[in-house]
CSV table of C-alpha atoms and ligand atoms in Angstrom, one decimal:
chain,number,residue,atom,x,y,z
I,1,UNK,CA,-0.4,-0.1,0.0
I,2,UNK,CA,1.5,3.4,-1.0
I,3,UNK,CA,-0.2,5.4,1.5
I,4,UNK,CA,0.0,4.4,5.4
I,5,UNK,CA,-2.9,6.3,6.0
I,6,UNK,CA,-5.7,3.4,5.7
I,7,UNK,CA,-9.1,5.2,5.2
I,8,UNK,CA,-11.2,2.6,6.3
I,9,UNK,CA,-14.3,2.6,3.7
I,10,UNK,CA,-17.6,2.2,5.4
I,11,UNK,CA,-19.8,2.1,2.4
I,12,UNK,CA,-17.9,-0.5,0.4
I,13,UNK,CA,-20.8,-2.9,-0.8
I,14,UNK,CA,-19.8,-6.6,-0.6
I,15,UNK,CA,-22.6,-8.7,-3.2
I,16,UNK,CA,-22.4,-12.2,-3.2
I,17,UNK,CA,-23.2,-13.7,-6.8
I,18,UNK,CA,-24.8,-16.8,-6.0
I,19,UNK,CA,-27.6,-19.2,-7.6
I,20,UNK,CA,-27.7,-23.0,-6.3
I,21,UNK,CA,-27.5,-24.9,-9.4
I,22,UNK,CA,-24.6,-24.4,-11.3
I,23,UNK,CA,-23.7,-23.1,-15.0
I,24,UNK,CA,-26.4,-20.5,-15.0
I,25,UNK,CA,-24.4,-17.6,-15.6
I,26,UNK,CA,-22.9,-16.5,-11.8
I,27,UNK,CA,-18.8,-16.2,-13.2
I,28,UNK,CA,-19.9,-14.6,-16.7
I,29,UNK,CA,-22.0,-11.8,-14.4
I,30,UNK,CA,-19.2,-11.4,-11.8
I,31,UNK,CA,-16.5,-10.8,-14.7
I,32,UNK,CA,-18.8,-8.4,-16.8
I,33,UNK,CA,-20.3,-6.3,-13.7
I,34,UNK,CA,-16.9,-6.2,-12.3
I,35,UNK,CA,-15.3,-4.6,-15.6
I,36,UNK,CA,-19.0,-2.0,-15.7
I,37,UNK,CA,-18.6,-0.9,-12.6
I,38,UNK,CA,-14.7,-0.3,-13.0
I,39,UNK,CA,-15.5,1.4,-16.1
I,40,UNK,CA,-17.6,3.8,-13.9
I,41,UNK,CA,-14.7,4.9,-12.0
I,42,UNK,CA,-15.7,2.6,-9.1
I,43,UNK,CA,-12.8,0.6,-7.8
I,44,UNK,CA,-13.9,-3.1,-7.4
I,45,UNK,CA,-12.4,-6.5,-6.4
I,46,UNK,CA,-14.0,-9.4,-7.6
I,47,UNK,CA,-13.2,-12.3,-5.5
I,48,UNK,CA,-13.1,-16.1,-6.7
I,49,UNK,CA,-14.9,-18.1,-3.9
I,50,UNK,CA,-15.3,-20.7,-6.2
I,51,UNK,CA,-11.7,-22.1,-5.7
I,52,UNK,CA,-12.4,-25.8,-5.9
I,53,UNK,CA,-12.9,-24.9,-10.0
I,54,UNK,CA,-12.3,-21.2,-10.4
I,55,UNK,CA,-12.7,-19.8,-13.7
I,56,UNK,CA,-13.0,-16.0,-13.2
I,57,UNK,CA,-9.3,-16.0,-14.0
I,58,UNK,CA,-9.9,-17.0,-17.2
I,59,UNK,CA,-13.3,-15.3,-18.1
I,60,UNK,CA,-11.1,-12.1,-17.3
I,61,UNK,CA,-7.8,-13.4,-19.2
I,62,UNK,CA,-6.1,-13.2,-15.8
I,63,UNK,CA,-5.2,-17.0,-15.7
I,64,UNK,CA,-1.3,-16.7,-16.0
I,65,UNK,CA,-0.8,-13.5,-13.8
I,66,UNK,CA,-2.1,-15.1,-10.8
I,67,UNK,CA,1.3,-15.3,-8.2
I,68,UNK,CA,-1.0,-15.7,-4.6
I,69,UNK,CA,-4.3,-16.2,-3.5
I,70,UNK,CA,-6.4,-15.0,-0.5
I,71,UNK,CA,-4.4,-17.9,1.5
I,72,UNK,CA,-1.5,-16.9,1.4
I,73,UNK,CA,-2.6,-13.4,2.5
I,74,UNK,CA,-4.4,-14.7,5.7
I,75,UNK,CA,-0.9,-16.5,6.5
I,76,UNK,CA,0.7,-13.8,5.7
I,77,UNK,CA,3.5,-15.2,3.2
I,78,UNK,CA,2.2,-12.4,1.1
I,79,UNK,CA,0.6,-8.9,1.3
I,80,UNK,CA,-2.6,-8.0,-0.1
I,81,UNK,CA,-1.8,-6.1,-3.0
I,82,UNK,CA,0.9,-9.2,-4.2
I,83,UNK,CA,-2.3,-11.2,-4.1
I,84,UNK,CA,-4.7,-9.3,-5.6
I,85,UNK,CA,-4.2,-9.3,-9.8
I,86,UNK,CA,-4.5,-6.2,-11.4
I,87,UNK,CA,-7.0,-6.1,-15.0
I,88,UNK,CA,-5.1,-5.1,-17.2
I,89,UNK,CA,-7.1,-2.6,-19.7
I,90,UNK,CA,-9.7,-2.2,-16.4
I,91,UNK,CA,-6.8,-0.8,-13.6
I,92,UNK,CA,-10.2,0.1,-12.0
I,93,UNK,CA,-10.7,-3.6,-11.4
I,94,UNK,CA,-8.9,-6.2,-9.6
I,95,UNK,CA,-9.2,-10.1,-9.2
I,96,UNK,CA,-8.4,-12.0,-6.2
I,97,UNK,CA,-8.7,-16.0,-6.1
I,98,UNK,CA,-9.6,-17.0,-2.5
I,99,UNK,CA,-7.6,-20.3,-3.1
I,100,UNK,CA,-6.2,-22.8,-5.1
I,101,UNK,CA,-8.2,-26.2,-6.5
I,102,UNK,CA,-5.2,-28.4,-4.4
I,103,UNK,CA,-6.2,-26.8,-0.8
I,104,UNK,CA,-10.2,-27.7,-0.5
I,105,UNK,CA,-11.3,-27.2,2.8
I,106,UNK,CA,-8.9,-25.0,4.0
I,107,UNK,CA,-11.4,-22.2,3.8
I,108,UNK,CA,-13.4,-20.8,7.2
I,109,UNK,CA,-16.2,-18.3,7.5
I,110,UNK,CA,-13.8,-16.7,9.8
I,111,UNK,CA,-10.6,-16.6,7.0
I,112,UNK,CA,-14.0,-15.0,4.6
I,113,UNK,CA,-14.2,-12.4,6.6
I,114,UNK,CA,-10.7,-11.5,7.4
I,115,UNK,CA,-9.7,-11.2,3.6
I,116,UNK,CA,-13.1,-9.3,2.8
I,117,UNK,CA,-12.6,-6.8,6.0
I,118,UNK,CA,-8.9,-6.2,4.1
I,119,UNK,CA,-10.7,-5.8,0.4
I,120,UNK,CA,-13.0,-3.5,2.3
I,121,UNK,CA,-10.4,-1.0,3.2
I,122,UNK,CA,-9.9,-0.4,-0.6
I,123,UNK,CA,-12.5,-0.9,-2.7
I,124,UNK,CA,-16.0,0.6,-3.5
I,125,UNK,CA,-17.3,-3.1,-4.3
I,126,UNK,CA,-16.3,-6.3,-3.1
I,127,UNK,CA,-18.3,-8.8,-5.9
I,128,UNK,CA,-17.8,-12.4,-4.8
I,129,UNK,CA,-18.1,-15.6,-7.2
I,130,UNK,CA,-19.9,-18.0,-5.2
I,131,UNK,CA,-19.7,-21.6,-6.0
I,132,UNK,CA,-22.9,-23.6,-7.0
I,133,UNK,CA,-24.7,-25.6,-4.5
I,134,UNK,CA,-25.9,-24.6,-1.2
I,135,UNK,CA,-23.0,-26.4,1.2
I,136,UNK,CA,-20.3,-25.1,3.3
I,137,UNK,CA,-18.4,-23.1,-0.2
I,138,UNK,CA,-21.5,-21.5,-0.4
I,139,UNK,CA,-22.2,-20.4,3.2
I,140,UNK,CA,-18.5,-19.5,3.6
I,141,UNK,CA,-19.1,-17.2,1.0
I,142,UNK,CA,-22.7,-15.8,2.6
I,143,UNK,CA,-20.9,-15.5,5.7
I,144,UNK,CA,-18.8,-12.1,4.2
I,145,UNK,CA,-21.6,-10.7,2.2
I,146,UNK,CA,-24.0,-8.2,3.3
I,147,UNK,CA,-26.1,-8.3,0.0
I,148,UNK,CA,-26.8,-10.8,-2.8
I,149,UNK,CA,-27.4,-11.3,-6.4
I,150,UNK,CA,-29.3,-14.5,-7.3
I,151,UNK,CA,-28.8,-15.5,-11.0
I,152,UNK,CA,-31.4,-18.4,-12.8
I,153,UNK,CA,-32.4,-18.9,-16.2
I,154,UNK,CA,-36.1,-19.5,-16.8
I,155,UNK,CA,-35.9,-23.1,-16.4
I,156,UNK,CA,-37.7,-24.9,-13.8
I,157,UNK,CA,-34.7,-26.7,-12.1
I,158,UNK,CA,-32.7,-23.2,-11.8
I,159,UNK,CA,-35.5,-21.5,-10.5
I,160,UNK,CA,-36.2,-23.9,-7.8
I,161,UNK,CA,-32.8,-24.0,-6.7
I,162,UNK,CA,-32.7,-20.2,-6.8
I,163,UNK,CA,-35.8,-20.8,-4.3
I,164,UNK,CA,-33.7,-22.7,-1.9
I,165,UNK,CA,-30.7,-19.9,-1.7
I,166,UNK,CA,-32.9,-17.4,-1.2
I,167,UNK,CA,-34.5,-18.7,1.6
I,168,UNK,CA,-30.9,-19.4,3.1
I,169,UNK,CA,-30.2,-15.7,2.2
I,170,UNK,CA,-33.2,-14.4,4.2
I,171,UNK,CA,-32.4,-16.7,7.3
I,172,UNK,CA,-28.8,-15.1,7.1
I,173,UNK,CA,-30.3,-11.7,7.4
I,174,UNK,CA,-28.4,-10.8,3.8
I,175,UNK,CA,-30.4,-8.1,2.0
I,176,UNK,CA,-31.4,-6.4,-0.4
I,177,UNK,CA,-31.7,-9.8,-2.5
I,178,UNK,CA,-32.3,-8.9,-6.0
I,179,UNK,CA,-32.4,-11.1,-8.9
I,180,UNK,CA,-30.5,-11.4,-12.4
I,181,UNK,CA,-32.5,-13.7,-15.0
I,182,UNK,CA,-30.0,-15.3,-17.2
I,183,UNK,CA,-30.2,-16.6,-20.9
I,184,UNK,CA,-33.9,-14.9,-21.5
I,185,UNK,CA,-34.8,-16.1,-25.3
I,186,UNK,CA,-37.2,-13.9,-26.4
I,187,UNK,CA,-38.8,-15.9,-29.0
I,188,UNK,CA,-39.5,-18.5,-27.1
I,189,UNK,CA,-40.6,-16.7,-24.3
I,190,UNK,CA,-43.0,-15.4,-26.7
I,191,UNK,CA,-44.4,-18.4,-27.9
I,192,UNK,CA,-44.5,-19.5,-24.3
I,193,UNK,CA,-42.5,-22.5,-24.3
I,194,UNK,CA,-40.2,-20.4,-21.8
I,195,UNK,CA,-41.3,-19.1,-18.1
I,196,UNK,CA,-42.1,-15.7,-18.5
I,197,UNK,CA,-39.9,-12.6,-16.4
I,198,UNK,CA,-43.3,-12.4,-14.4
I,199,UNK,CA,-43.7,-16.1,-14.0
I,200,UNK,CA,-39.8,-15.9,-12.3
I,201,UNK,CA,-40.1,-13.0,-10.2
I,202,UNK,CA,-43.2,-13.8,-8.8
I,203,UNK,CA,-42.2,-17.2,-7.8
I,204,UNK,CA,-39.5,-16.0,-6.3
I,205,UNK,CA,-40.6,-12.7,-5.2
I,206,UNK,CA,-37.3,-10.9,-5.9
I,207,UNK,CA,-37.0,-7.4,-7.1
I,208,UNK,CA,-35.8,-8.2,-10.9
I,209,UNK,CA,-32.3,-6.2,-11.0
I,210,UNK,CA,-32.0,-7.2,-14.4
I,211,UNK,CA,-32.0,-9.5,-17.5
I,212,UNK,CA,-29.5,-11.3,-19.6
I,213,UNK,CA,-30.5,-12.4,-22.8
I,214,UNK,CA,-29.1,-15.5,-24.6
I,215,UNK,CA,-25.7,-14.4,-26.8
I,216,UNK,CA,-23.9,-16.6,-28.6
I,217,UNK,CA,-21.1,-13.5,-28.3
I,218,UNK,CA,-21.0,-15.0,-24.7
I,219,UNK,CA,-19.0,-18.2,-25.8
I,220,UNK,CA,-16.6,-16.1,-28.2
I,221,UNK,CA,-15.9,-13.7,-25.5
I,222,UNK,CA,-14.9,-16.4,-22.7
I,223,UNK,CA,-12.7,-17.9,-25.8
I,224,UNK,CA,-10.5,-14.7,-25.6
I,225,UNK,CA,-10.9,-14.1,-22.0
I,226,UNK,CA,-12.4,-10.3,-22.9
I,227,UNK,CA,-15.9,-9.9,-20.7
I,228,UNK,CA,-18.5,-8.5,-23.7
I,229,UNK,CA,-18.3,-5.2,-22.1
I,230,UNK,CA,-14.7,-4.8,-22.4
I,231,UNK,CA,-14.9,-4.9,-25.9
I,232,UNK,CA,-18.3,-5.6,-27.4
I,233,UNK,CA,-20.5,-3.4,-25.9
I,234,UNK,CA,-22.8,-3.5,-29.0
I,235,UNK,CA,-23.4,-7.1,-27.9
I,236,UNK,CA,-27.3,-7.6,-26.7
I,237,UNK,CA,-25.8,-9.3,-23.4
I,238,UNK,CA,-23.2,-6.6,-23.1
I,239,UNK,CA,-26.2,-4.4,-22.9
I,240,UNK,CA,-27.6,-6.1,-20.6
I,241,UNK,CA,-24.6,-6.4,-18.3
I,242,UNK,CA,-24.3,-2.7,-18.7
I,243,UNK,CA,-27.8,-1.8,-17.6
I,244,UNK,CA,-27.3,-4.0,-14.6
I,245,UNK,CA,-24.6,-2.3,-12.8
I,246,UNK,CA,-25.9,1.3,-13.6
I,247,UNK,CA,-29.0,-0.2,-11.8
I,248,UNK,CA,-26.9,-1.0,-9.0
I,249,UNK,CA,-25.6,2.3,-8.7
I,250,UNK,CA,-29.0,3.1,-8.3
I,251,UNK,CA,-29.4,4.9,-12.0
I,252,UNK,CA,-33.3,4.3,-13.1
I,253,UNK,CA,-32.8,2.4,-16.5
I,254,UNK,CA,-36.0,0.5,-17.7
I,255,UNK,CA,-36.0,-2.7,-18.5
I,256,UNK,CA,-35.6,-4.3,-22.2
I,257,UNK,CA,-38.6,-5.8,-22.8
I,258,UNK,CA,-37.8,-9.2,-24.9
I,259,UNK,CA,-40.9,-9.1,-27.0
I,260,UNK,CA,-39.5,-5.7,-28.6
I,261,UNK,CA,-36.1,-7.7,-29.2
I,262,UNK,CA,-37.9,-9.7,-31.6
I,263,UNK,CA,-39.5,-7.8,-34.5
I,264,UNK,CA,-41.4,-8.1,-37.6
I,265,UNK,CA,-44.9,-9.8,-38.3
I,266,UNK,CA,-44.3,-12.8,-36.7
I,267,UNK,CA,-43.3,-10.6,-33.2
I,268,UNK,CA,-46.3,-9.2,-33.8
I,269,UNK,CA,-48.5,-11.8,-34.0
I,270,UNK,CA,-46.7,-13.9,-31.0
I,271,UNK,CA,-47.4,-10.7,-28.8
I,272,UNK,CA,-51.1,-10.7,-30.0
I,273,UNK,CA,-51.3,-14.3,-28.6
I,274,UNK,CA,-49.7,-13.7,-25.6
I,275,UNK,CA,-52.2,-10.7,-24.6
I,276,UNK,CA,-54.0,-11.7,-21.2
I,277,UNK,CA,-57.8,-12.8,-21.8
I,278,UNK,CA,-58.9,-12.7,-18.0
Q,1,UNK,CA,-55.4,-18.4,-13.7
Q,2,UNK,CA,-54.3,-16.3,-16.3
Q,3,UNK,CA,-55.2,-17.3,-19.6
Q,4,UNK,CA,-53.7,-16.1,-22.7
Q,5,UNK,CA,-55.1,-16.1,-26.1
Q,6,UNK,CA,-52.5,-19.1,-27.2
Q,7,UNK,CA,-53.9,-21.0,-24.0
Q,8,UNK,CA,-57.8,-20.5,-25.4
Q,9,UNK,CA,-56.7,-21.6,-28.9
Q,10,UNK,CA,-54.6,-24.4,-27.6
Q,11,UNK,CA,-57.6,-25.8,-25.6
Q,12,UNK,CA,-59.8,-25.1,-28.5
Q,13,UNK,CA,-57.9,-27.3,-30.8
Q,14,UNK,CA,-57.0,-29.6,-27.7
Q,15,UNK,CA,-54.0,-29.1,-28.2
Q,16,UNK,CA,-51.2,-29.5,-25.3
Q,17,UNK,CA,-51.0,-26.3,-23.3
Q,18,UNK,CA,-47.7,-24.2,-23.9
Q,19,UNK,CA,-44.8,-25.4,-21.7
Q,20,UNK,CA,-44.6,-22.3,-20.2
Q,21,UNK,CA,-47.6,-22.4,-18.0
Q,22,UNK,CA,-46.8,-26.4,-17.0
Q,23,UNK,CA,-43.4,-25.3,-16.1
Q,24,UNK,CA,-45.1,-22.3,-13.9
Q,25,UNK,CA,-47.8,-24.7,-12.4
Q,26,UNK,CA,-45.5,-27.9,-11.6
Q,27,UNK,CA,-42.9,-25.2,-9.9
Q,28,UNK,CA,-45.5,-23.7,-7.7
Q,29,UNK,CA,-46.4,-26.9,-6.3
Q,30,UNK,CA,-42.9,-28.1,-5.7
Q,31,UNK,CA,-41.9,-24.9,-4.0
Q,32,UNK,CA,-44.9,-25.0,-1.9
Q,33,UNK,CA,-43.4,-28.3,-0.7
Q,34,UNK,CA,-39.5,-27.5,-0.8
Q,35,UNK,CA,-40.6,-24.2,1.4
Q,36,UNK,CA,-42.7,-26.0,3.7
Q,37,UNK,CA,-40.2,-28.7,4.3
Q,38,UNK,CA,-43.5,-31.5,5.4
Q,39,UNK,CA,-43.2,-34.4,3.9
Q,40,UNK,CA,-46.0,-35.7,1.9
Q,41,UNK,CA,-46.8,-38.6,4.5
Q,42,UNK,CA,-46.6,-35.8,7.4
Q,43,UNK,CA,-49.3,-33.3,5.2
Q,44,UNK,CA,-51.4,-37.0,5.0
Q,45,UNK,CA,-51.5,-37.7,8.5
Q,46,UNK,CA,-52.2,-34.2,9.3
Q,47,UNK,CA,-54.9,-34.3,6.9
Q,48,UNK,CA,-56.7,-37.4,8.4
Q,49,UNK,CA,-56.6,-35.9,11.8
Q,50,UNK,CA,-58.3,-32.7,10.9
Q,51,UNK,CA,-60.7,-34.8,9.0
Q,52,UNK,CA,-61.6,-36.8,12.1
Q,53,UNK,CA,-61.7,-33.3,14.2
Q,54,UNK,CA,-64.0,-31.6,11.8
Q,55,UNK,CA,-66.0,-34.7,11.3
Q,56,UNK,CA,-66.9,-34.7,14.8
Q,57,UNK,CA,-69.0,-31.8,14.8
Q,58,UNK,CA,-70.5,-32.0,10.9
Q,59,UNK,CA,-70.6,-34.5,8.2
Q,60,UNK,CA,-68.2,-34.3,5.7
Q,61,UNK,CA,-67.7,-35.9,2.4
Q,62,UNK,CA,-64.4,-37.9,4.1
Q,63,UNK,CA,-63.1,-39.0,0.5
Q,64,UNK,CA,-63.6,-35.4,-1.2
Q,65,UNK,CA,-61.9,-34.1,1.5
Q,66,UNK,CA,-58.1,-32.4,0.7
Q,67,UNK,CA,-55.4,-30.5,2.2
Q,68,UNK,CA,-52.8,-28.7,0.4
Q,69,UNK,CA,-49.9,-26.6,0.5
Q,70,UNK,CA,-50.3,-23.2,-1.5
Q,71,UNK,CA,-47.8,-20.6,-2.1
Q,72,UNK,CA,-47.9,-17.3,-3.2
Q,73,UNK,CA,-45.3,-14.4,-3.0
Q,74,UNK,CA,-43.1,-16.7,-0.3
Q,75,UNK,CA,-46.1,-17.1,2.2
Q,76,UNK,CA,-47.6,-20.7,2.1
Q,77,UNK,CA,-50.8,-21.4,3.0
Q,78,UNK,CA,-52.4,-24.2,4.5
Q,79,UNK,CA,-55.6,-25.3,2.6
Q,80,UNK,CA,-57.9,-27.5,3.9
Q,81,UNK,CA,-61.0,-27.8,1.7
Q,82,UNK,CA,-63.6,-30.1,3.4
Q,83,UNK,CA,-66.9,-30.9,1.5
Q,84,UNK,CA,-69.9,-30.5,4.5
Q,85,UNK,CA,-72.6,-32.6,3.9
Q,86,UNK,CA,-76.3,-30.7,3.8
Q,87,UNK,CA,-79.8,-31.8,4.2
Q,88,UNK,CA,-82.1,-32.3,2.0
Q,89,UNK,CA,-83.4,-29.2,2.9
Q,90,UNK,CA,-79.9,-27.5,2.4
Q,91,UNK,CA,-79.3,-27.2,6.0
Q,92,UNK,CA,-75.6,-28.3,6.8
Q,93,UNK,CA,-75.4,-32.0,9.0
Q,94,UNK,CA,-74.7,-30.9,12.5
Q,95,UNK,CA,-73.6,-33.6,14.6
Q,96,UNK,CA,-75.0,-34.4,18.2
Q,97,UNK,CA,-72.2,-33.2,20.0
Q,98,UNK,CA,-71.1,-36.3,22.2
Q,99,UNK,CA,-69.2,-34.5,25.1
Q,100,UNK,CA,-70.4,-32.2,28.2
Q,101,UNK,CA,-69.8,-28.7,25.9
Q,102,UNK,CA,-72.5,-27.2,25.8
Q,103,UNK,CA,-71.8,-25.0,23.1
Q,104,UNK,CA,-73.2,-25.8,20.0
Q,105,UNK,CA,-70.3,-26.0,17.4
Q,106,UNK,CA,-72.1,-23.2,15.0
Q,107,UNK,CA,-68.2,-22.2,13.8
Q,108,UNK,CA,-68.5,-24.7,10.6
Q,109,UNK,CA,-71.2,-23.0,8.8
Q,110,UNK,CA,-71.0,-22.2,5.6
Q,111,UNK,CA,-66.8,-22.3,5.8
Q,112,UNK,CA,-66.1,-25.4,3.8
Q,113,UNK,CA,-63.0,-23.7,2.7
Q,114,UNK,CA,-60.5,-22.6,5.3
Q,115,UNK,CA,-57.0,-21.3,5.0
Z,301,ATP,N1,-26.5,-15.1,-21.8
Z,301,ATP,C1,-25.6,-16.2,-21.9
Z,301,ATP,N2,-25.9,-16.3,-23.2
Z,301,ATP,C2,-24.8,-17.4,-23.7
Z,301,ATP,N3,-24.2,-18.1,-23.1
Z,301,ATP,C3,-24.0,-17.8,-22.2
Z,301,ATP,C4,-24.8,-16.6,-21.2
Z,301,ATP,N4,-24.9,-17.1,-19.5
Z,301,ATP,C5,-23.6,-17.8,-19.7
Z,301,ATP,N5,-23.6,-18.7,-20.8
Z,301,ATP,C6,-22.7,-19.6,-20.5
Z,301,ATP,O1,-23.3,-20.3,-19.8
Z,301,ATP,C7,-21.8,-21.3,-19.4
Z,301,ATP,C8,-21.9,-21.3,-17.8
Z,301,ATP,O2,-21.8,-19.8,-17.4
Z,301,ATP,P1,-21.1,-19.5,-16.1
Z,301,ATP,O3,-19.3,-20.0,-15.7
Z,301,ATP,O4,-20.3,-18.2,-16.0
Z,301,ATP,O5,-21.9,-20.3,-15.1
Z,301,ATP,P2,-21.8,-20.4,-13.1
Z,301,ATP,O6,-22.6,-20.0,-12.6
Z,301,ATP,O7,-20.5,-19.5,-13.0
Z,301,ATP,O8,-20.8,-22.2,-13.5
Z,301,ATP,P3,-21.2,-22.5,-11.9
Z,301,ATP,O9,-21.6,-23.3,-11.4
Z,301,ATP,O10,-19.7,-24.1,-12.9
Z,301,ATP,O11,-19.4,-22.0,-11.2
Z,301,ATP,C9,-21.0,-21.2,-19.9
Z,301,ATP,O12,-20.3,-21.9,-21.2
Z,301,ATP,C10,-21.2,-19.6,-20.2
Z,301,ATP,O13,-20.8,-19.0,-21.4
Z,302,MG,MG1,-18.7,-20.3,-12.0
């Protein structure tokens, strides 16, 4: 640390990004939200709490720059700023791996709390990329969080698992808890072959922070290790991630209407068929 | 339950409903159980005991009686649907109270749906 005066921030937001079910898009959201917030000039740390199967480094293109993890910091083998990996293009963003796959069960809720407390001293945002499931990995990550974003897909199993997680977040007084609905396919929704936005928000009874459209570019960006919000800001999913970051900052950005995303006469017809009669 | 134009057309053509409404209904059911942590055996036991208590006072259609969990807005309600048998004149069939309590159990009147 360059200045000896440690300005302890009290306004740091520590946000858990969780889902219950695996593979619904937590890590992709964490990476893109991290970039977007950093772009807004907010110093942001992304903490990879999924160290059994860590991926956040890959999505951010930082996999070759990791030397230390939170474990070495806690054991005082290195300083925090040595373990933090700064993003190449977006210097407001830093990655901290909680551990590596060889140390599966060293991390306890206390360790998590200590690491997050250290991060709070220098960042506006701490985003915690949570492992799937509702077991110890999730509980450790939750123990150090204040608020949460639950990621889900418009599919029965993802929604069911999200509900379990929401129950646990509620009993642990994590709030606010907000919802991100990922992999929305407007056409399928219009044909009523996919749970609608209202279906999911009604069932889970959570405020919707945003939806993310299904977008092939997500895969392309993962291949490159460059989140969409970094270089492909015009892709459909990138716009969604940017909106989510703005809403998180309190901006009032209207939701995209998935029905508007598909246009033409087919879409008009589908909208007509969606009209509620009674 | 809201119905859309598509639902109605599907119904008229005797086609399967669009899968989103099936998904919604299945989720609502499974979540009611997930949230309550009540097993179906426990629910069944409860149903039997509730029926026994009510049957002490009014004649009910035991086979039609159902107890289920319904969920809305993260609130789960235990809903007992107990059809009460009526006499020919439409009156509710009350049973003679067997115990010493003087009070006539009028409480059951008309409430064949309780939540
Ligand atoms: N909006 C989207 N459009 C298309 N593909 C997506 C979208 N979001 C995520 N994916 C893809 O889904 C897969 C899982 O994403 P991701 O790794 O972010 O999920 P996760 O919840 O972190 O998974 P895990 O539980 O294993 O940690 C990836 O292959 C990713 O490219
Ligand atoms: Mg992940």
